[in-house]
CSV table of C-alpha atoms in Angstrom, one decimal:
chain,number,residue,atom,x,y,z
A,294,MET,CA,-3.1,-25.9,-16.4
A,295,ILE,CA,-0.7,-25.1,-13.3
A,296,LEU,CA,1.3,-22.8,-16.1
A,297,LEU,CA,-1.9,-21.1,-17.1
A,298,GLN,CA,-2.7,-20.4,-13.9
A,299,GLN,CA,0.5,-19.1,-13.0
A,300,GLY,CA,0.3,-16.9,-16.2
A,301,ARG,CA,-3.0,-15.2,-15.2
A,302,LYS,CA,-1.7,-14.4,-11.6
A,303,ILE,CA,1.4,-12.7,-13.0
A,304,LEU,CA,-1.2,-11.1,-15.6
A,305,ALA,CA,-3.3,-9.8,-12.7
A,306,THR,CA,-0.4,-8.5,-10.9
A,307,PHE,CA,1.2,-6.5,-13.7
A,308,PHE,CA,-2.5,-5.2,-14.6
A,309,LEU,CA,-3.0,-4.0,-11.0
A,310,ILE,CA,0.6,-2.1,-11.3
A,311,GLY,CA,-0.7,-0.6,-14.4
A,312,VAL,CA,-4.0,0.4,-13.1
A,313,LEU,CA,-2.5,1.9,-9.6
A,314,MET,CA,0.4,3.9,-11.7
A,315,ILE,CA,-2.4,5.1,-14.4
A,316,THR,CA,-5.0,6.2,-11.8
A,317,THR,CA,-2.7,7.9,-9.5
A,318,ALA,CA,-1.1,9.8,-12.4
A,319,CYS,CA,-4.5,10.7,-13.9
A,320,GLY,CA,-5.7,12.2,-10.9
A,321,GLY,CA,-6.5,10.7,-7.9
A,322,GLY,CA,-6.4,14.0,-6.2
A,323,ALA,CA,-3.7,15.1,-4.0
A,324,VAL,CA,-4.1,15.2,-0.2
A,325,SER,CA,-2.6,18.5,1.6
A,326,GLN,CA,-1.0,18.7,4.8
A,327,LEU,CA,-3.9,20.2,6.3
A,328,ASP,CA,-5.4,16.6,6.7
A,329,ARG,CA,-2.6,15.3,9.1
A,330,PRO,CA,-4.1,14.2,12.2
A,331,THR,CA,-4.4,16.1,15.6
A,332,THR,CA,-4.9,12.9,17.5
A,333,PRO,CA,-2.3,10.3,18.5
A,334,SER,CA,-2.8,7.0,16.0
A,335,ALA,CA,-4.6,4.1,17.7
A,336,ILE,CA,-1.6,1.8,16.6
A,337,GLY,CA,0.2,0.9,19.9
A,338,ARG,CA,-3.2,1.3,22.5
A,339,ASP,CA,-5.1,-2.1,23.1
A,340,VAL,CA,-7.2,-2.3,20.1
A,341,THR,CA,-7.9,-5.1,18.1
A,342,TYR,CA,-7.3,-5.6,14.2
A,343,ALA,CA,-10.5,-5.4,13.2
A,344,GLU,CA,-11.2,-2.1,15.6
A,345,LEU,CA,-8.5,-0.6,13.1
A,346,GLU,CA,-9.9,1.9,10.5
A,347,ARG,CA,-8.6,2.1,6.9
A,348,GLY,CA,-7.0,6.0,7.7
A,349,ASN,CA,-6.6,8.0,10.6
A,350,THR,CA,-7.1,11.2,8.2
A,351,PRO,CA,-10.2,11.4,5.6
A,352,GLY,CA,-7.4,11.4,2.6
A,353,GLY,CA,-5.7,8.4,4.3
A,354,GLU,CA,-9.1,6.6,4.8
A,355,THR,CA,-10.1,7.4,1.0
A,356,PHE,CA,-6.8,6.0,-0.2
A,357,GLY,CA,-6.9,2.7,1.9
A,358,ASN,CA,-10.2,2.0,0.5
A,359,TRP,CA,-9.1,2.6,-3.0
A,360,VAL,CA,-6.2,0.6,-2.9
A,361,VAL,CA,-8.1,-2.3,-1.4
A,362,GLN,CA,-11.1,-1.8,-4.3
A,363,ALA,CA,-8.1,-1.3,-7.0
A,364,SER,CA,-6.5,-4.2,-6.3
A,365,GLN,CA,-8.9,-6.8,-7.8
A,366,GLY,CA,-8.6,-9.0,-5.0
A,367,LEU,CA,-4.7,-8.8,-4.6
A,368,VAL,CA,-5.0,-6.6,-1.3
A,369,GLN,CA,-7.1,-8.1,1.3
A,370,ASP,CA,-6.7,-5.0,3.7
A,371,ALA,CA,-5.2,-1.4,4.0
A,372,PHE,CA,-4.4,1.2,6.3
A,373,VAL,CA,-2.9,4.6,6.2
A,374,ARG,CA,-1.5,6.2,9.1
A,375,ASP,CA,-0.7,10.0,9.3
A,376,ASN,CA,-0.5,10.3,5.3
A,377,ASN,CA,3.1,8.8,5.4
A,378,LYS,CA,2.4,4.9,6.4
A,379,LEU,CA,0.7,2.5,4.3
A,380,GLY,CA,0.1,-0.8,5.6
A,381,VAL,CA,-1.1,-3.6,3.3
A,382,VAL,CA,-2.3,-7.1,3.5
A,383,ILE,CA,-2.0,-9.1,0.7
A,384,SER,CA,-3.8,-12.0,-0.4
A,385,PRO,CA,-2.7,-15.5,-0.8
A,386,LYS,CA,-3.0,-15.0,-4.6
A,387,VAL,CA,0.2,-13.0,-4.4
A,388,ARG,CA,3.1,-15.1,-5.2
A,389,PRO,CA,6.5,-14.2,-3.5
A,390,ASN,CA,8.3,-12.7,-6.9
A,391,GLU,CA,5.3,-10.6,-6.9
A,392,VAL,CA,5.6,-8.9,-3.6
A,393,ARG,CA,8.4,-6.1,-4.5
A,394,PRO,CA,6.9,-4.9,-7.7
A,395,LEU,CA,3.7,-4.9,-6.1
A,396,ALA,CA,5.2,-2.8,-3.3
A,397,LYS,CA,7.1,-0.4,-5.7
A,398,SER,CA,3.6,0.2,-7.4
A,399,LEU,CA,1.9,1.2,-4.0
A,400,VAL,CA,4.8,3.5,-3.0
A,401,GLN,CA,4.4,5.2,-6.2
A,402,GLY,CA,0.7,5.7,-6.2
A,403,PHE,CA,1.2,6.8,-2.2
A,404,HIS,CA,3.6,9.3,-3.4
A,405,LYS,CA,1.2,10.8,-6.2
A,406,ASN,CA,-1.3,11.3,-3.3
A,407,PHE,CA,0.9,12.3,-0.5
A,408,PRO,CA,3.7,14.1,-2.2
A,409,LYS,CA,6.4,16.1,-0.8
A,410,GLN,CA,7.3,13.8,2.3
A,411,ASP,CA,9.0,10.7,3.1
A,412,LEU,CA,6.7,7.7,2.8
A,413,LYS,CA,6.7,3.9,4.2
A,414,VAL,CA,4.8,1.1,2.7
A,415,LEU,CA,4.3,-2.0,4.8
A,416,ILE,CA,3.6,-5.6,3.1
A,417,TYR,CA,2.0,-8.2,5.4
A,418,ALA,CA,1.5,-11.7,4.6
A,419,PRO,CA,-2.2,-13.1,4.8
A,420,ASP,CA,-1.3,-14.0,8.5
A,421,LYS,CA,-0.5,-10.5,9.3
A,422,GLN,CA,3.2,-10.9,9.4
A,423,LEU,CA,5.3,-8.3,8.3
A,424,ILE,CA,7.3,-9.3,5.0
A,425,LEU,CA,8.2,-6.5,3.4
A,426,THR,CA,9.0,-2.6,4.2
A,427,THR,CA,9.3,-0.2,1.4
A,428,GLU,CA,10.6,3.4,2.4
A,429,TYR,CA,10.6,6.4,-0.1
A,430,ASP,CA,13.1,8.9,0.5
A,431,ASN,CA,11.6,12.3,-1.0
A,432,GLN,CA,14.9,14.4,-0.9
A,433,THR,CA,16.8,11.6,-3.0
A,434,ASN,CA,13.7,9.9,-4.6
A,435,GLN,CA,15.1,6.5,-3.7
A,436,VAL,CA,13.1,3.6,-2.8
A,437,LYS,CA,14.6,1.5,-0.2
A,438,TYR,CA,13.5,-2.1,0.9
A,439,THR,CA,14.3,-4.0,3.8
C-alpha cells in the first residue's frame, strides 16, 4: 500500500513537471519588461505573510496564480517579485527527492514567461523555511542550486 502511495506521488510530480513544461512552451504569454514595477517591493517591510500578494506586477501575479493552480496541490503558495524572483511554498506531499526536479521545472517555466534575464526560484517548506534556491544565469543558460 505504501509503495502504491509513493508511486502516485512520484507520478504526480512528473505530471506537474510535464504540465509546466508543455504549457509554458505552448504559449503562456511572455511578459514584457514594461511590467517591471515602479514601486519598491513589500518584502522587507513590516507586513505579514498573508498580506503579500502573488506578484508585485500584473504579469508576476498572473504567473504566481498559474503556478499554484497548475501544481495540483504540490505548491501551496507562490509569489513573483520584480519579474525575476519566484518563491513557492511546497506542500507536505512533495518528497525531499522531488524538490530539485520541481525547482528545475519551475525555473524553466519562469524563464519562458520572463526571458532574457537572470532568475531566482526560492523553494520553501510547508513551514515557510527556505530549503532550496535555484538560480538561472541567462548568459550561460546554466542552473545553479544552493
